[in-house]
GROMACS .gro file of C-alpha atoms in nm:
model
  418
    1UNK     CA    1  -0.091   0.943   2.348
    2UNK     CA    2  -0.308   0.616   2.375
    3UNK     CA    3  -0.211   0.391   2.707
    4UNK     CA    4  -0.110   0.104   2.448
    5UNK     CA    5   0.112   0.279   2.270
    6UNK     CA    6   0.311   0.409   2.613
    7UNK     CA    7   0.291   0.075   2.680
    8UNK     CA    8   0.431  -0.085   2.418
    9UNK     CA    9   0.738   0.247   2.337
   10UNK     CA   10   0.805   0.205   2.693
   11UNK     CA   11   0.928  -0.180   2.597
   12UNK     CA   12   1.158  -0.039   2.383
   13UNK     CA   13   1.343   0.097   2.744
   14UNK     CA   14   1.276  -0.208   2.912
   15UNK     CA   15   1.385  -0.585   2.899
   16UNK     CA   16   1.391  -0.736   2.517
   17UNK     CA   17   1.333  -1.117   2.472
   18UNK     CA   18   1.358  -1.299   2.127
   19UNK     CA   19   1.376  -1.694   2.029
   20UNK     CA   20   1.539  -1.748   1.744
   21UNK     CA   21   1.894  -1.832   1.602
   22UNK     CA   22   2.069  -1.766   1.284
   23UNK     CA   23   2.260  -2.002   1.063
   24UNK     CA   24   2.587  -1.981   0.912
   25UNK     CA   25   2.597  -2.100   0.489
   26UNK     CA   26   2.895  -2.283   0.404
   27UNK     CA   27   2.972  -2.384   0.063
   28UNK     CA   28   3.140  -2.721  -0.041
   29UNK     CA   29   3.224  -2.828  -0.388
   30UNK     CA   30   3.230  -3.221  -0.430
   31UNK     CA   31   3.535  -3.418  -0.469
   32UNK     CA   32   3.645  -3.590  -0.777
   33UNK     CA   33   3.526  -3.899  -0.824
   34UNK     CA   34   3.777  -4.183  -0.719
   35UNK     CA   35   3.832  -4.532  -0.792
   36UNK     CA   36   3.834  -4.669  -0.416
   37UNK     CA   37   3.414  -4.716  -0.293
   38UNK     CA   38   3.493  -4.577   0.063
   39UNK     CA   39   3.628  -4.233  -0.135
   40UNK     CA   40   3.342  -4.289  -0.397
   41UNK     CA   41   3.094  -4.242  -0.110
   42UNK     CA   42   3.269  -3.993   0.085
   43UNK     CA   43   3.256  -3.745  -0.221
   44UNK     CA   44   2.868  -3.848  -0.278
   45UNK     CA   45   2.767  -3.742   0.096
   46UNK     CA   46   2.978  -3.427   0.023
   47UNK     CA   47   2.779  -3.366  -0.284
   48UNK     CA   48   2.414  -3.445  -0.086
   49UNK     CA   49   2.608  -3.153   0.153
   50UNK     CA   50   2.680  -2.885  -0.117
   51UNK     CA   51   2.330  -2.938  -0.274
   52UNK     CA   52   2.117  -2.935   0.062
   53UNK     CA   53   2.338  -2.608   0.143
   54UNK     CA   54   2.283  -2.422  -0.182
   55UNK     CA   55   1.877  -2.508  -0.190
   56UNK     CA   56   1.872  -2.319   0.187
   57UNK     CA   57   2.051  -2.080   0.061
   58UNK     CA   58   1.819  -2.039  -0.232
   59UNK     CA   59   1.500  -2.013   0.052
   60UNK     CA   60   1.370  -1.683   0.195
   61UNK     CA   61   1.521  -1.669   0.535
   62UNK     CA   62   1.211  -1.644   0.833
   63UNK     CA   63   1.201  -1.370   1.099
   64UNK     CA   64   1.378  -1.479   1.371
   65UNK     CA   65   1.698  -1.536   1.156
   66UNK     CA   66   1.640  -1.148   1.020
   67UNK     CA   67   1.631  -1.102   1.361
   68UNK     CA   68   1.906  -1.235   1.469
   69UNK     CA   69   2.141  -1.140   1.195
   70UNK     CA   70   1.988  -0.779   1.219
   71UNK     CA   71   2.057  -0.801   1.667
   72UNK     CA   72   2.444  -0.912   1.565
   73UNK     CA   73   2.522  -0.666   1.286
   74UNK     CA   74   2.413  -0.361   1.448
   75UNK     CA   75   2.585  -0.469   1.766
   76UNK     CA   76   2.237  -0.408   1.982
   77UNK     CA   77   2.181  -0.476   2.282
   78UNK     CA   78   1.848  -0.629   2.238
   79UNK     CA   79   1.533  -0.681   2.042
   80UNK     CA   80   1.193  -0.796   2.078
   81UNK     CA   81   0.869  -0.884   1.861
   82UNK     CA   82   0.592  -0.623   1.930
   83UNK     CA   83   0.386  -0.761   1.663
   84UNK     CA   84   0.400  -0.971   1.339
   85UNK     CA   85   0.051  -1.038   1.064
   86UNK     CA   86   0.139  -1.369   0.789
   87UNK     CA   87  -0.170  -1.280   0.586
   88UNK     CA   88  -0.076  -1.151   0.275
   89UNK     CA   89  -0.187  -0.889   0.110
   90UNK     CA   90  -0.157  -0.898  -0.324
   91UNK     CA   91  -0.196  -0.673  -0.616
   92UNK     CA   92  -0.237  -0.791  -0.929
   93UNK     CA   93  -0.140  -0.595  -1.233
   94UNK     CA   94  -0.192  -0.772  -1.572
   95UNK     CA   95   0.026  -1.109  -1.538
   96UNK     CA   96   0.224  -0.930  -1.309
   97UNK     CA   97   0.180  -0.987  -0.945
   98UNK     CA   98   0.294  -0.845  -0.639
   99UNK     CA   99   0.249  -0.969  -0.282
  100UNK     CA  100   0.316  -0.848   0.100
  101UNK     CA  101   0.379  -1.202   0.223
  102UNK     CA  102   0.391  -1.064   0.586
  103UNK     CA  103   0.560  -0.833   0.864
  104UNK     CA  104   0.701  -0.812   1.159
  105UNK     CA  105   0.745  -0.502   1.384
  106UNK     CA  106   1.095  -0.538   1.566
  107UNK     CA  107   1.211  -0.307   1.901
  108UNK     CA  108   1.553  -0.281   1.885
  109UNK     CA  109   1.753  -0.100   2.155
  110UNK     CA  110   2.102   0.056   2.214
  111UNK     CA  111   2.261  -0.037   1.913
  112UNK     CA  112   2.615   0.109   1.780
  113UNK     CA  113   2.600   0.435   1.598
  114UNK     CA  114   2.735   0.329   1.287
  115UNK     CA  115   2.353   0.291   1.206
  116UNK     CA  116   2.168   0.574   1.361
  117UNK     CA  117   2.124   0.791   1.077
  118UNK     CA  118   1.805   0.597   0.947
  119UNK     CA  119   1.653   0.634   1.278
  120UNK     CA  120   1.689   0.983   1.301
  121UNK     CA  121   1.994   0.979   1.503
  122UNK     CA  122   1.885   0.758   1.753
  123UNK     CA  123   2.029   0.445   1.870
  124UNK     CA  124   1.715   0.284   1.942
  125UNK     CA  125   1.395   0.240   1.773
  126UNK     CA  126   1.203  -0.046   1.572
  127UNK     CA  127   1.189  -0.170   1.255
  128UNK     CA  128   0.956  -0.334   1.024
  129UNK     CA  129   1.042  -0.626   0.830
  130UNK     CA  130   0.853  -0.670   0.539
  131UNK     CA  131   0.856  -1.033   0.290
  132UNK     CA  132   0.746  -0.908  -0.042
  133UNK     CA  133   0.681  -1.157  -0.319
  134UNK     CA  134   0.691  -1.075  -0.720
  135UNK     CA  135   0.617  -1.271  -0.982
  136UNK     CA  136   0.571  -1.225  -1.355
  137UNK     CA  137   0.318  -1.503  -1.483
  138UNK     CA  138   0.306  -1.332  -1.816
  139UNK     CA  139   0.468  -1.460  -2.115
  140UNK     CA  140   0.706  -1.167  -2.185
  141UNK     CA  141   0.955  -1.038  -1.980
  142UNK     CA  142   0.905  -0.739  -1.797
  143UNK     CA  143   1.104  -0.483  -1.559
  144UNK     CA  144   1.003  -0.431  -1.188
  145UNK     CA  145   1.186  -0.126  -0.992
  146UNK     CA  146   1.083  -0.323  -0.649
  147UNK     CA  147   1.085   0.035  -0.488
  148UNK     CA  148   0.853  -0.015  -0.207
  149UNK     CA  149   0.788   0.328   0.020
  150UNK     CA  150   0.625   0.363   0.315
  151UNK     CA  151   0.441   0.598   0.403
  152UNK     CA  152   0.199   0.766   0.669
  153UNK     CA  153  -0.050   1.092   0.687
  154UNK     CA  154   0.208   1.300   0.921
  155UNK     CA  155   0.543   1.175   0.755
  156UNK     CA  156   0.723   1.423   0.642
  157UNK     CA  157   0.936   1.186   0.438
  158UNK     CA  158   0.877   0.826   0.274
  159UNK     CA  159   1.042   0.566   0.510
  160UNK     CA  160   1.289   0.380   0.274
  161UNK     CA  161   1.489   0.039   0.308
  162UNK     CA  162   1.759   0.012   0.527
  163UNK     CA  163   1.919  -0.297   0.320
  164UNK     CA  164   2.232  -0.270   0.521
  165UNK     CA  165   2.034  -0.432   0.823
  166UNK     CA  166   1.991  -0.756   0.623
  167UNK     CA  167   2.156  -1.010   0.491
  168UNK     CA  168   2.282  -0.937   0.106
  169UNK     CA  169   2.108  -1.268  -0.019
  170UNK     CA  170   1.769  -1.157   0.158
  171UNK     CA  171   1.766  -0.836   0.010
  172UNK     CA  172   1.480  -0.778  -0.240
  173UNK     CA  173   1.692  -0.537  -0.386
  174UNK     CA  174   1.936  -0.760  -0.484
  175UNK     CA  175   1.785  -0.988  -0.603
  176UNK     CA  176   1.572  -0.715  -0.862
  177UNK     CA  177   1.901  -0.526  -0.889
  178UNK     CA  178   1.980  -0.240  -1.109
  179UNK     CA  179   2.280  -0.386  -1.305
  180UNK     CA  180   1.995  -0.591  -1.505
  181UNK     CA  181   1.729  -0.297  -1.529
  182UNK     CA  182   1.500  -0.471  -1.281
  183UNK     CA  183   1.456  -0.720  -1.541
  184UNK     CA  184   1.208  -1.034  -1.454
  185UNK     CA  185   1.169  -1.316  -1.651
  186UNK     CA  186   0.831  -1.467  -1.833
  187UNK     CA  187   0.756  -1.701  -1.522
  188UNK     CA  188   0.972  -1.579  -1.254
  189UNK     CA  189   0.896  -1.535  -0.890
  190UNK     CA  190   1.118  -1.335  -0.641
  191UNK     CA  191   1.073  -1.343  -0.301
  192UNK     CA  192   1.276  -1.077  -0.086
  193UNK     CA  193   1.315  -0.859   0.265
  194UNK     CA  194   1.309  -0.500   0.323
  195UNK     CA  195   1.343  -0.306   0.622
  196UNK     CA  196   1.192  -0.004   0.745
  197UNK     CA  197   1.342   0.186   1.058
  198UNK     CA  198   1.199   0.437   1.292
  199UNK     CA  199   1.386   0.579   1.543
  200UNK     CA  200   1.151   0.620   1.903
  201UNK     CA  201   1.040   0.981   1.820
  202UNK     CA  202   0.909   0.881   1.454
  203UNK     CA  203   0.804   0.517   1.572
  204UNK     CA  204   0.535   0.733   1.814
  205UNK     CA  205   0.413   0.930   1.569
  206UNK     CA  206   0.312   0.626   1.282
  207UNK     CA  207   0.251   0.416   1.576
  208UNK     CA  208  -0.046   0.675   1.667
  209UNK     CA  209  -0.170   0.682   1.369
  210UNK     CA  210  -0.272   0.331   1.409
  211UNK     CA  211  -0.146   0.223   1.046
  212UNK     CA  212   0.057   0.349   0.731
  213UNK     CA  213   0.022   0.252   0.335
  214UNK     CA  214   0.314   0.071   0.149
  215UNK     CA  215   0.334   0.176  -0.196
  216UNK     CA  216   0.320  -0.031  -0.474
  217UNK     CA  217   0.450   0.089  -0.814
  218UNK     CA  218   0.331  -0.047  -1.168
  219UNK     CA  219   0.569  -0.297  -1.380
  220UNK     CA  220   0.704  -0.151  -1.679
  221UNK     CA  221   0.701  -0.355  -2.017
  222UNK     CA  222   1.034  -0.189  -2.141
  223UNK     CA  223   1.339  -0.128  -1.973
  224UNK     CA  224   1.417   0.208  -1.811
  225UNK     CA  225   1.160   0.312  -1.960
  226UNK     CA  226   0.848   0.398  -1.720
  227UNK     CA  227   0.639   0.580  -1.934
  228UNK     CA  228   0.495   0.188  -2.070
  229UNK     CA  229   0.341   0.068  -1.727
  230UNK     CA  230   0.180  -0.271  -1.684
  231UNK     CA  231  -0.156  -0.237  -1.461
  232UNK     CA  232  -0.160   0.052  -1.230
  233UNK     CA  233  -0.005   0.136  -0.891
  234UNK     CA  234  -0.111  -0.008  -0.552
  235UNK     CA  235  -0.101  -0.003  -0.156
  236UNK     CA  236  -0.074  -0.224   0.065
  237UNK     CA  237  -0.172  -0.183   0.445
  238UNK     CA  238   0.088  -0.231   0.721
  239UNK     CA  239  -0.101  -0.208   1.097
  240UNK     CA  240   0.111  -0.263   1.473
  241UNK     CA  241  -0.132  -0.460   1.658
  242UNK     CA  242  -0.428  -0.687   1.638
  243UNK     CA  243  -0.624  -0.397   1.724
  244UNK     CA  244  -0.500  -0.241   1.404
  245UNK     CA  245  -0.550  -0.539   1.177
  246UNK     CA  246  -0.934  -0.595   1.288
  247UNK     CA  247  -0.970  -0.202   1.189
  248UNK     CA  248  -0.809  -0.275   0.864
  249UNK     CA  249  -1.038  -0.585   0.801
  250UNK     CA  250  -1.352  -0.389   0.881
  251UNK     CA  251  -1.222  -0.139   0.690
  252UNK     CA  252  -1.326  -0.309   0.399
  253UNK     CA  253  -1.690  -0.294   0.375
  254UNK     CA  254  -1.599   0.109   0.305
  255UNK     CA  255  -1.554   0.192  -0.107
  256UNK     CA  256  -1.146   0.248  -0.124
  257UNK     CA  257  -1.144   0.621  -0.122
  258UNK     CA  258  -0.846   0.822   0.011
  259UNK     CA  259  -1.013   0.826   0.324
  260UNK     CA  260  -1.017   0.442   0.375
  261UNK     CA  261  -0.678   0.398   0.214
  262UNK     CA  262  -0.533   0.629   0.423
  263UNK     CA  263  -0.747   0.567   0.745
  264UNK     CA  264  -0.804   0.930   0.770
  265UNK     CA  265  -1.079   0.883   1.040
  266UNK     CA  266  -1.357   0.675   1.154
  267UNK     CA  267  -1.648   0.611   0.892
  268UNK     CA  268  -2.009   0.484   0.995
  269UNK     CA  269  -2.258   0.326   0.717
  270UNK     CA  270  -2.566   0.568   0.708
  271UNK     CA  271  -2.694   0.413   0.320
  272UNK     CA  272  -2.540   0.271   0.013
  273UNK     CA  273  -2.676   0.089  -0.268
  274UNK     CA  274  -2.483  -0.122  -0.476
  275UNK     CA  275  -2.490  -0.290  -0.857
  276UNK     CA  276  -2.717  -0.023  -1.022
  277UNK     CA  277  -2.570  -0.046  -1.354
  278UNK     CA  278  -2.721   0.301  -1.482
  279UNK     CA  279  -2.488   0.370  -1.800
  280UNK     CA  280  -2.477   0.623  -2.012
  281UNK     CA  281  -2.214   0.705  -2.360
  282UNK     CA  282  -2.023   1.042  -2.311
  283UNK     CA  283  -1.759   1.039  -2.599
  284UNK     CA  284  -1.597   0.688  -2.718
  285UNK     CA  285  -1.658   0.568  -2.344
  286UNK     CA  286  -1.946   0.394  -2.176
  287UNK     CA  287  -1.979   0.542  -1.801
  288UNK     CA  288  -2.176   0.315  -1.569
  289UNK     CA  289  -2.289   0.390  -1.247
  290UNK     CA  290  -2.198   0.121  -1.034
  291UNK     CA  291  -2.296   0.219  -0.649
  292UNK     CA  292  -2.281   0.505  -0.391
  293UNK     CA  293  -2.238   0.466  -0.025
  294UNK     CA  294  -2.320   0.760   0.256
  295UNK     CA  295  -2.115   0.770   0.573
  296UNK     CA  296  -2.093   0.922   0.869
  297UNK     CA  297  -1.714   1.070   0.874
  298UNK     CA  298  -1.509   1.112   1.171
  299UNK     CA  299  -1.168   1.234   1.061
  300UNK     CA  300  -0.857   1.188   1.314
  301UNK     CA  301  -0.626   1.433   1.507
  302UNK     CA  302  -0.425   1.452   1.167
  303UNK     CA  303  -0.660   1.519   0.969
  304UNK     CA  304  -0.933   1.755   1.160
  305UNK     CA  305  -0.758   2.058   1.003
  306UNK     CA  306  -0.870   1.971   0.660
  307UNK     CA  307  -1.219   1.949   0.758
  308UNK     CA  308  -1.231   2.228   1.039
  309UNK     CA  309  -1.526   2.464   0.835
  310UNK     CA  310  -1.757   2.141   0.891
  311UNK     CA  311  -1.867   2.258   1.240
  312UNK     CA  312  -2.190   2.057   1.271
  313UNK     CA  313  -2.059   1.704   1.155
  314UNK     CA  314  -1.957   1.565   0.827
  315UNK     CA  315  -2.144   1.325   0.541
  316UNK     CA  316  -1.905   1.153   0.240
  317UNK     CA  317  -2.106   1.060  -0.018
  318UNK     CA  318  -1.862   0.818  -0.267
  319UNK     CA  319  -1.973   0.740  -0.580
  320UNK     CA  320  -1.800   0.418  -0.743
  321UNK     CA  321  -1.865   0.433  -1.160
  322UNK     CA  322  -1.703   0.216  -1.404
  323UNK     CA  323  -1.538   0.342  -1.768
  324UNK     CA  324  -1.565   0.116  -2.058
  325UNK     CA  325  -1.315   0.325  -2.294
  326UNK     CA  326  -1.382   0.212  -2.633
  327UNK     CA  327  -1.179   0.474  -2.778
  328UNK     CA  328  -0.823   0.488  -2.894
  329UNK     CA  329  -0.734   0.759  -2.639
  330UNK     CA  330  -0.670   0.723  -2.272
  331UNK     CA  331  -0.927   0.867  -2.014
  332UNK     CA  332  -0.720   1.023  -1.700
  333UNK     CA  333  -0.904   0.887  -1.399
  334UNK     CA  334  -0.704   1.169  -1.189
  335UNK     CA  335  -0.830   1.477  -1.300
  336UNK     CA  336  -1.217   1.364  -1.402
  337UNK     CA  337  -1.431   1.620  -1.218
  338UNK     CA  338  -1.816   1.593  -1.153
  339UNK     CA  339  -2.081   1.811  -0.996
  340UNK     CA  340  -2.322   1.691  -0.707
  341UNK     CA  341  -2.656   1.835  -0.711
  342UNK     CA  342  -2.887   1.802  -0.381
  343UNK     CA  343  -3.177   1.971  -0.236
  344UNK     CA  344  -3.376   1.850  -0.545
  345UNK     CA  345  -3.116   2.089  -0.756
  346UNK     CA  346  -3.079   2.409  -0.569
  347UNK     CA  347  -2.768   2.372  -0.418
  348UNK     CA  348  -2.445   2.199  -0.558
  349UNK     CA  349  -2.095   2.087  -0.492
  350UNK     CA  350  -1.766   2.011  -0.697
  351UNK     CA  351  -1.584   1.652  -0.608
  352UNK     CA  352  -1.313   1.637  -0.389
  353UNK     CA  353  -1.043   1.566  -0.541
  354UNK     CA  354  -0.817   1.518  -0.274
  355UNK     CA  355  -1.037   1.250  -0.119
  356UNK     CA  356  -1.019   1.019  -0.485
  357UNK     CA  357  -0.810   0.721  -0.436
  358UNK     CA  358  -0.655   0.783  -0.794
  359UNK     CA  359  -0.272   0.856  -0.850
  360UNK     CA  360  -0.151   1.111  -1.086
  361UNK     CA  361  -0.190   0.988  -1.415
  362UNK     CA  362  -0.434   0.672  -1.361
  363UNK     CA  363  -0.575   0.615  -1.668
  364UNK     CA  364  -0.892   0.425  -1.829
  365UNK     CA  365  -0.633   0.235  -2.117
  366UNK     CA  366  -0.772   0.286  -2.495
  367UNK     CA  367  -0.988  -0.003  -2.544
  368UNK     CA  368  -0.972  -0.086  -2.152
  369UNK     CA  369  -1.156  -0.041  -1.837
  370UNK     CA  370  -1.160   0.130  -1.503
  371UNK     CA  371  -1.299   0.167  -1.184
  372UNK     CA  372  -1.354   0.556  -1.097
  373UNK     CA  373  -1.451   0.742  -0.755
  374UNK     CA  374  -1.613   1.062  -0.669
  375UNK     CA  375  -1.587   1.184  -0.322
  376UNK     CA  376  -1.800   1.496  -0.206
  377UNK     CA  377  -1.810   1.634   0.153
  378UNK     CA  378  -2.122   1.699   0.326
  379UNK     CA  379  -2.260   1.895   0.608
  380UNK     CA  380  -2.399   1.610   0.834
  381UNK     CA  381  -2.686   1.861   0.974
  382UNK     CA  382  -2.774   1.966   0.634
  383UNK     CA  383  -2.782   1.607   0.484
  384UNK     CA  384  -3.045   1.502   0.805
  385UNK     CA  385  -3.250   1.799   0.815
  386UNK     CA  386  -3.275   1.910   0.472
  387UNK     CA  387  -3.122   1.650   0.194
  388UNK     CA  388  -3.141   1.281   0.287
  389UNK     CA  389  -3.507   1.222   0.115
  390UNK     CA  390  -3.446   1.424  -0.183
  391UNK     CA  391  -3.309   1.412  -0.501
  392UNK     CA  392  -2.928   1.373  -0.563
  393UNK     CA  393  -2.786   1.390  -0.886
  394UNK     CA  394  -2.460   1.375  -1.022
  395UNK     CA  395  -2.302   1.571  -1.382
  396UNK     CA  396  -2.001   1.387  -1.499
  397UNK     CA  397  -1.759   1.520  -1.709
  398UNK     CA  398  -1.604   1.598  -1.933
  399UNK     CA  399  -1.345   1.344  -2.023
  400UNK     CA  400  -1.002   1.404  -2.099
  401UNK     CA  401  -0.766   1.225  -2.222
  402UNK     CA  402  -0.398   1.173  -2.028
  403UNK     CA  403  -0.282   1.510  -2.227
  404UNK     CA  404  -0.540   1.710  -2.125
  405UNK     CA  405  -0.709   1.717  -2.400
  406UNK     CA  406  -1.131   1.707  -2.403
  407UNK     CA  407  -1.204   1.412  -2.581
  408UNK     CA  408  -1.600   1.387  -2.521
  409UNK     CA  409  -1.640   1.778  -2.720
  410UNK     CA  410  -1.718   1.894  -2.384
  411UNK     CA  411  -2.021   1.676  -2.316
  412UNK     CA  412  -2.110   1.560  -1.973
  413UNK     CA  413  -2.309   1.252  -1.826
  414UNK     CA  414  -2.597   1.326  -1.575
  415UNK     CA  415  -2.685   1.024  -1.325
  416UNK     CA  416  -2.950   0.967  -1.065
  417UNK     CA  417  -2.821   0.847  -0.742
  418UNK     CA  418  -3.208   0.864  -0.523
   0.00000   0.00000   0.00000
């Protein structure tokens, strides 16, 4: 395992320091009003009390109160910061808005075992405190399940909230509860905690990884009732160090494939070309070629088994299109496969579908749009030797609609890429 990472697991064993204090809410009711003015004025400051109490109570508590409360609840021994990031992250989804205010990656050590079971049976670990934001500026109210999984390539489950290691009025999941079906109102913003635990074993193994995804599921316009989404799904990016972060950052310059998203490996620009705007009509739809991008893969410890047959290096070649659906069906984005010709047309290649970015039934909305990916995997040796300077071309298609039903009679949409 990387020296940092000893480094920092090892903390979780050795001496735990952390500022911060909680604060107690009290609740006072004024007094009735009474004829005297020294009574009149006593039951005024009262009143100034009980309003300045219930507007902090109203306020999203900040870390080192979570902290705190979280240290005295569990009965632990002792915690400590190993890293926090305040730059949110935000995914919009038609009027609907959700945000990853910020995190903060908490050691906690020798707590009672009244709460080991989310840690896998351990009684210390860390845990990550998440500040998640969502807000409905649409006109119409709409119902948010504010389920927000984490997850990580070698996870063999989703890392859910612990809610019992926060305070009940910090809870995002209180205050989007079930009792009203998640219901948000035209306007409304709520701003809430969740907490993610990892016992010491597990907290090495995401830790390694260098980063894991938070998932981010779709509004729904009707309550419970998820088959009548509002935008799509999302992820959001949580990283342990600075390190991390700068990775993510950089990160960006990639297309969002599955191999970005999920930081799969190392990529290195070798060519892309960006705002072609080649389009071409395949059923009700217009499909525009938007960009491609070749890159020099890397994958990590993880996920070298998936790619063990490419012995002498591997290319990605994505492919970022854009559907105008003019029709009145949908266009599943999930299942949209596409051939890759090279070596001016004598050799060719399915997508990878396991390398698209898209979730099981993403859609192109009748009478929307969408952004679509195609990922193919190339043999770096081949691609220097024998491909780079000739022709690629791509056969798209065809489209189908969210049933599985053809809805371009089989047609298919041939692009140019070089």
């Amino acid at each position: 395992m990387n020296k940092k990472w000893m480094l920092l697991l090892g903390a979780l064993l050795a001496v735990f320091v952390i500022g911060g204090c909680g604060s107690d809410s009290k609740e006072a009711s004024a007094d009735e009003e009474e004829s005297s003015a020294e009574e009149t004025t006593a039951s005024e400051n009262n009143e100034d009390k009980t309003n300045e109490e219930t507007t902090a109570d109203s306020k999203a508590a900040t870390f080192p109160e979570l902290i705190d409360y979280m240290k005295t609840t569990t009965d632990a021994e002792e915690t400590k910061v190993f890293y926090e990031h305040t730059e949110p992250q935000t995914h919009e989804m038609e009027g609907v808005a959700v945000s990853l205010d910020a995190y903060s990656l908490v050691g906690i050590k020798d707590f009672h075992t009244d709460f080991s079971i989310p840690f896998d049976d351990e009684t210390s670990g860390a845990v990550i405190l998440a500040k998640y934001t969502v807000e409905n500026d649409s006109d119409k109210e709409v119902f948010y399940m504010p389920r927000f999984d984490l997850t990580y390539s070698s996870g063999l489950v989703y890392n859910n909230d612990y809610k019992e290691l926060l305070p009940e009025d910090q809870q995002l999941f209180e205050k989007l509860p079930p009792d009203t079906k998640y219901s948000l109102k035209a306007g409304e913003s709520i701003t809430g905690f969740v907490a993610y635990p990892f016992g010491t074993a597990e907290l090495e193994t995401v830790m390694g990884e260098g980063s894991a995804l938070i998932e981010v599921p779709a509004a729904q316009a009707k309550a419970a009732d998820f088959g009548n989404p509002i935008g799509k799904e999302g992820k959001f990016t949580i990283n342990f160090d600075e390190a991390g972060a700068k990775e993510t950052e950089s990160n960006k310059e990639f297309y969002q494939d599955a191999v970005s998203i999920e930081n799969m490996g190392d990529k290195k620009m070798i060519e892309q070309k960006e705002g072609i705007g080649e389009s071409k009509e395949l059923g009700d739809a217009t499909i525009t070629l938007d960009g491609y991008q070749f890159t020099e893969f890397k994958p990590n410890e993880i996920e070298a088994p998936r790619f063990e047959n490419f012995k002498n290096g591997i290319a990605l070649l994505t492919v970022k299109f854009n559907v105008d659906n003019k029709g009145s069906a949908n266009i599943a984005l999930d299942n949209l496969r596409s051939n890759l010709y090279v070596n001016d047309g004598a050799q060719y290649q399915m997508n990878e579908g396991m390398l698209s970015p898209h979730d099981y039934g993403e859609i192109a909305s009748a009478g929307g749009t969408g952004e679509l990916f195609q990922v193919y995997v190339l043999d770096k040796e081949q691609y220097d030797k024998i491909w780079k300077d000739k022709a690629f071309n791509i056969e798209l298609g065809p489209l189908y609609d969210d049933n599985a039903k053809d809805v371009s009679k089989g047609k298919k949409a041939e692009f140019k890429l070089k």
